[in-house]
Amino acid sequence: CVTGSDDRFLRVWPVDFTDFFLEAEHEAPITSVGVSSDGLQLAIGTENGSVGMLDIPTHKYATLLRSHTATVHAVALDPHRPHMCTGGADGSIRVWDLTTFQQLVEFVAPGECCFSV
């Protein structure tokens, strides 16, 4: 189980929630979390528009993207390709290549807000 919250902490828990076994503090409140199909990678969206990745086995964290200009409300990892989708309060939905960290496509709806991808 994974939780992220306004206290800026991402926590990974056992299913009985007895005590977390991994904790990572972020620079802004966490607003979205995506989990890879194998459960070993996490994509994290934050209130300041940044997106990071956490490798659970190695505990390695990296801020990958600072392209959204507002809160990232949604992140999702593709189960078949090394792609990630992000959506946010800036009215954009973006698809990323996780091998190059290049943006593949962007959909923009000015004045709108994406809450799910």
Coordinates of C-alpha atoms in Angstrom, one line a residue:
C1 CA 0.0 0.0 0.0
V2 CA 1.2 3.5 -0.8
T3 CA 0.1 6.8 0.6
G4 CA 1.0 10.4 -0.2
S5 CA -0.3 13.5 1.6
D6 CA -0.2 17.2 2.4
D7 CA 2.6 16.6 4.9
R8 CA 4.9 16.0 1.8
F9 CA 5.6 12.4 2.8
L10 CA 5.2 9.3 0.6
R11 CA 4.9 6.2 2.6
V12 CA 4.9 2.5 1.6
W13 CA 3.1 0.2 4.0
P14 CA 2.5 -3.5 4.6
V15 CA -1.1 -4.5 4.0
D16 CA -1.9 -4.5 7.7
F17 CA -0.7 -0.9 8.1
T18 CA 1.2 -1.7 11.2
D19 CA 4.1 0.6 10.4
F20 CA 5.5 2.0 7.1
F21 CA 8.7 0.5 5.8
L22 CA 9.7 3.3 3.4
E23 CA 9.2 7.0 3.7
A24 CA 10.3 9.8 1.3
E25 CA 9.8 13.5 1.9
H26 CA 9.1 15.7 -1.1
E27 CA 9.5 19.4 -1.7
A28 CA 5.7 20.0 -2.0
P29 CA 2.5 18.2 -0.9
I30 CA 1.9 14.9 -2.7
T31 CA -1.2 15.1 -4.9
S32 CA -1.1 11.8 -6.9
V33 CA 0.7 8.5 -7.0
G34 CA 0.9 5.9 -9.8
V35 CA 2.1 2.4 -9.3
S36 CA 3.8 0.2 -11.9
S37 CA 2.2 -3.1 -12.8
D38 CA 4.9 -5.0 -10.9
G39 CA 4.5 -2.7 -7.8
L40 CA 8.2 -1.8 -7.7
Q41 CA 8.1 1.7 -9.3
L42 CA 6.1 4.7 -8.1
A43 CA 5.4 7.9 -10.0
I44 CA 4.6 10.8 -7.7
G45 CA 2.9 14.1 -8.6
T46 CA 3.1 17.1 -6.4
E47 CA 1.3 20.4 -5.7
N48 CA 4.1 22.4 -7.3
G49 CA 3.9 20.6 -10.7
S50 CA 6.9 18.3 -10.4
V51 CA 6.8 14.6 -11.0
G52 CA 9.3 12.1 -9.5
M53 CA 9.9 8.3 -9.6
L54 CA 10.8 6.1 -6.7
D55 CA 12.3 2.6 -7.2
I56 CA 11.1 0.7 -4.2
P57 CA 13.8 -2.1 -4.1
T58 CA 16.7 0.4 -4.2
H59 CA 14.9 3.3 -2.4
K60 CA 16.3 5.5 -5.2
Y61 CA 14.3 8.7 -5.9
A62 CA 14.6 11.1 -8.7
T63 CA 12.7 14.2 -9.7
L64 CA 12.1 13.7 -13.4
L65 CA 9.9 16.5 -14.6
R66 CA 9.2 20.1 -13.8
S67 CA 7.0 20.9 -16.7
H68 CA 3.5 21.3 -15.3
T69 CA 2.8 24.9 -14.2
A70 CA 0.3 23.8 -11.5
T71 CA -0.7 20.9 -9.3
V72 CA -0.2 17.4 -10.9
H73 CA -3.5 15.7 -10.0
A74 CA -3.0 12.4 -11.9
V75 CA -0.1 10.1 -12.8
A76 CA -0.3 6.7 -14.5
L77 CA 2.4 4.3 -15.6
D78 CA 1.8 2.2 -18.8
P79 CA 1.9 -1.5 -18.0
H80 CA 3.2 -2.4 -21.5
R81 CA 5.7 0.4 -22.5
P82 CA 8.1 2.7 -20.6
H83 CA 5.6 5.5 -20.8
M84 CA 3.9 7.7 -18.1
C85 CA 0.9 10.0 -18.4
T86 CA 0.4 13.1 -16.2
G87 CA -2.5 15.5 -15.9
G88 CA -2.9 18.6 -13.9
A89 CA -4.5 21.8 -12.9
D90 CA -2.7 23.7 -15.7
G91 CA -5.2 22.1 -18.2
S92 CA -2.7 19.7 -19.7
I93 CA -2.4 16.0 -20.1
R94 CA 1.1 14.8 -21.1
V95 CA 2.6 11.5 -22.2
W96 CA 6.3 10.9 -21.4
D97 CA 8.9 8.3 -22.5
L98 CA 10.5 7.1 -19.4
T99 CA 13.7 5.9 -21.2
T100 CA 14.5 9.4 -22.5
F101 CA 12.2 11.6 -20.3
Q102 CA 11.1 13.3 -23.4
Q103 CA 7.5 14.4 -23.8
L104 CA 5.8 12.4 -26.5
V105 CA 2.4 14.3 -26.7
E106 CA 0.5 17.0 -24.9
F107 CA -3.2 17.7 -24.9
V108 CA -4.2 21.2 -23.7
A109 CA -7.6 22.4 -22.5
P110 CA -7.2 26.0 -21.3
G111 CA -9.2 26.7 -18.2
E112 CA -9.8 23.1 -17.5
C113 CA -8.3 20.8 -14.9
C114 CA -7.4 17.1 -15.2
F115 CA -8.1 14.9 -12.2
S116 CA -7.7 11.5 -13.7
V117 CA -5.6 9.7 -16.4

